[in-house]
Amino acid sequence: METTSAKPGGPTDRYDRQIRLWGEAGQRRLEAASVCVVTASATGTETLKNLVLPGVGAFTLVDGGTVSVRDYGANFFLTPDAAAVGTPRATAAVAALGELNEAAAGTALSDDLSTLLTADGEGPDADGAAAAAFVSAYTVVVATQMGEGHPALRRLARACWVTGVPLVVARSFGLYGTVRVVASPEATVLNARDGSADGGADLRLTAPWPALSALAAATDLDALDDAAHAHVPAVVLLLKALASWAAAHGGGIPSSMAERGAFKKRLAGLRRPSLRDEDNFDEAARAANIRAAADGAAGAPSPAVAAVLGHPRADPGRTERGGPAGGARAPAAAAAAAASTRRQRPPSADAAALHGGWASGADAAAADASSFWLHAAALRSFVETAGGGRLPVAGALPDMTSDTGSYVALQTVYAERAAADAAAVAAAAAELAPRRPVAATRRRSPSSRGRSVDAGYEGAGGGEGGGGGGGGGSGGSGGDTTPPVLAAWDEASVKDFCRHAAAVRVIRYRSLDDEWGPAARGGADGAASPTDGGAPTAAAVEGGLPPAAYTSAGYTGTVGGVFAANGGGGDGCGRDGGGGGDGGVGGDGAALPSGLPAHYEANAGDGGAPSAASLYVALRAADRFYGHHGRYPGETIYGEPDGVDVDGDAALVRDLAAGVRAEVGLPPAASDDGDVVEVVRAAAAELHPVAALVGGLAAQEVMKLVTKQFVPVNNTVVVNLVAGTTESFEA
């Protein structure tokens, strides 16, 4: 049963404060997003609260249960006045959440998740098409109060993984909580907002271009009066001091500690003794250590950016495929599209405009990825040619002591260079775009609603079963000659990409099947996993999974030039130059190994195992207990007269925890027993204050994935409110 509330239009000036965080582009992405949250639990409603208030475009709440007396004490959004006993829980929660922001369109699905994922209305979903179609309608899916022991979560996770729809799994468990982020196979970040793209860090003082050098040379400090001398921008002062140093040292720049000290004295020598306070010189002196020690590398890609530019999809010579392997439409993809046509609401005009005409969901995710990698390939082409190994100039200036005329003149020089660099990147994008159609399985538009249009490549559709055209197009039955849909780009998008080029990131994730190990890949529901080693199997690909699920391979760190110099190891490139860390990607197409053993070794001390590692093990053991017994350890089934053997449950959980530890590569630890006892004592209780914190963390990760700003966690956060700590690691 589905109920929907209207979404009236309204001004966005109410979001002024948050727009200062993620900008208008981020707000547009949020307002075009459609988020699905599973279960109307306290954690689920708290997650939605933190998405509805800032203005998510649409949200769907899935819960097949009805309101009971127990809900009144566990969920502040379900009250006796607003939600009578027996009312569909999803409907009651959506009504309460809708009051927070009338601009967010809320939908309640009063069905069990397993029902939605295992049948398409005509029979069992043997090939996963219905599950794929269900998740494909959404920008992000959030599953709450579910764990390894829930077969429906496994099916949901697999559907999200193969369609490329990000999944966030969040739950509160007594005074503990976890948040797990899964993005298949990678998450791209347009602006990490970690300070790496700060305009003040991209002044190119050690590698100025002619116009910037000319501006500094034209400033005659001796000819200025005292007022003008005290307002020469610090950038100009540093440029003049560096030019003087280079002339005296054969073109070099100060690098050693002694040389930097000598450089500061040279800079101080430009002061006027008659002026006691010259703030501009103080600013220049504070910046001298950082900017004069750059050793000529100003503007060079950082290791994290080099990992992006070294990615196979950022190769300017790459030709991307826009349809399923083999040209003809595969059965599972066709079934998914048919089921999707029956289930989905028409995409909003805002979402279609934002994603280049693609519906919000799996297709929009694929379109966004194609657009990101087109921009990255154009950026790499620029770096390798016109940029001379450097990124485009960002064009922004930090605040500094200066008179208006001098600051505007300096700002103009930077803005003109930034515009010229962006134009060069745009020219590269225009050249590369014809070979980079959107990598999605279907396109929806007002003229094609109700049918599926395959995106072709290298021609207008002469694939298998089609007549004429280029050799690799998506022909389909009947010779579809639909022209390929190119990845979206324009001058504005290129300019914005260049402005934040130092802050682009790509993060490779592990699937839940990889985390849960070989035993989990078979699945408690008896369905074989479509993944093997973190990537879809050949059978899954043949079954019509979207190319976004399998076209990406990991960065190897072997691409020539600046990428080879910067790509191996270090921040952003992962482990041993092979990727996998924050901002990096994997070293090959195989599954990423768990980072939990490394986290354990880094944090273990005299006190034994770190709380996050041991809690993680205990919670997974509790999930396995649930899979065997249909209840969590220590939990009393409502209505049953017999009590629970807490000691017996704890003994079983200890045995399960030992198995989990062996699987993830952790040594036995004495602290395990205490964590097991606490987990059993918690009895999977959902305390609303804990749920509020966990839901806030989950919503924060959803925001990062939707706006593509800030770096999402990779991949697990463990909350321990007994100790008052949160820790993250790659599970």
mmCIF file of N, CA and C in Angstrom, residues 179-182 509-510 712-717 728-731:
data_model
loop_
_atom_site.group_PDB
_atom_site.id
_atom_site.type_symbol
_atom_site.label_atom_id
_atom_site.label_comp_id
_atom_site.label_asym_id
_atom_site.label_seq_id
_atom_site.Cartn_x
_atom_site.Cartn_y
_atom_site.Cartn_z
ATOM 1 N N VAL A 179 27.438 2.646 11.805
ATOM 2 C CA VAL A 179 27.041 3.176 10.499
ATOM 3 C C VAL A 179 27.997 2.593 9.475
ATOM 4 N N ARG A 180 27.475 1.968 8.449
ATOM 5 C CA ARG A 180 28.286 1.360 7.389
ATOM 6 C C ARG A 180 27.886 1.975 6.058
ATOM 7 N N VAL A 181 28.852 2.480 5.305
ATOM 8 C CA VAL A 181 28.610 3.092 4.000
ATOM 9 C C VAL A 181 29.107 2.147 2.914
ATOM 10 N N VAL A 182 28.267 1.926 1.898
ATOM 11 C CA VAL A 182 28.632 1.085 0.763
ATOM 12 C C VAL A 182 28.287 1.849 -0.504
ATOM 13 N N TYR A 509 35.038 1.208 -2.282
ATOM 14 C CA TYR A 509 34.413 0.556 -1.138
ATOM 15 C C TYR A 509 34.406 -0.965 -1.280
ATOM 16 N N ARG A 510 34.270 -1.636 -0.139
ATOM 17 C CA ARG A 510 34.031 -3.074 -0.110
ATOM 18 C C ARG A 510 32.529 -3.320 -0.024
ATOM 19 N N PRO A 712 33.027 11.068 2.372
ATOM 20 C CA PRO A 712 32.278 10.075 3.141
ATOM 21 C C PRO A 712 33.202 9.077 3.819
ATOM 22 N N VAL A 713 32.737 8.508 4.905
ATOM 23 C CA VAL A 713 33.561 7.574 5.662
ATOM 24 C C VAL A 713 33.786 6.305 4.848
ATOM 25 N N ASN A 714 34.961 5.735 5.000
ATOM 26 C CA ASN A 714 35.280 4.467 4.345
ATOM 27 C C ASN A 714 35.766 3.484 5.409
ATOM 28 N N ASN A 715 34.902 2.602 5.908
ATOM 29 C CA ASN A 715 33.521 2.488 5.532
ATOM 30 C C ASN A 715 32.604 2.299 6.745
ATOM 31 N N THR A 716 33.189 2.108 7.950
ATOM 32 C CA THR A 716 32.413 1.772 9.143
ATOM 33 C C THR A 716 32.719 2.730 10.288
ATOM 34 N N VAL A 717 31.662 3.165 10.969
ATOM 35 C CA VAL A 717 31.790 3.960 12.195
ATOM 36 C C VAL A 717 31.162 3.168 13.336
ATOM 37 N N SER A 728 36.359 4.954 13.381
ATOM 38 C CA SER A 728 36.046 4.496 12.034
ATOM 39 C C SER A 728 37.191 3.654 11.497
ATOM 40 N N PHE A 729 36.861 2.718 10.631
ATOM 41 C CA PHE A 729 37.853 1.854 10.001
ATOM 42 C C PHE A 729 37.210 1.229 8.771
ATOM 43 N N GLU A 730 38.038 0.566 7.977
ATOM 44 C CA GLU A 730 37.547 -0.099 6.772
ATOM 45 C C GLU A 730 37.318 -1.570 7.082
ATOM 46 N N ALA A 731 36.061 -1.943 7.289
ATOM 47 C CA ALA A 731 35.723 -3.320 7.654
ATOM 48 C C ALA A 731 35.660 -4.207 6.419
#
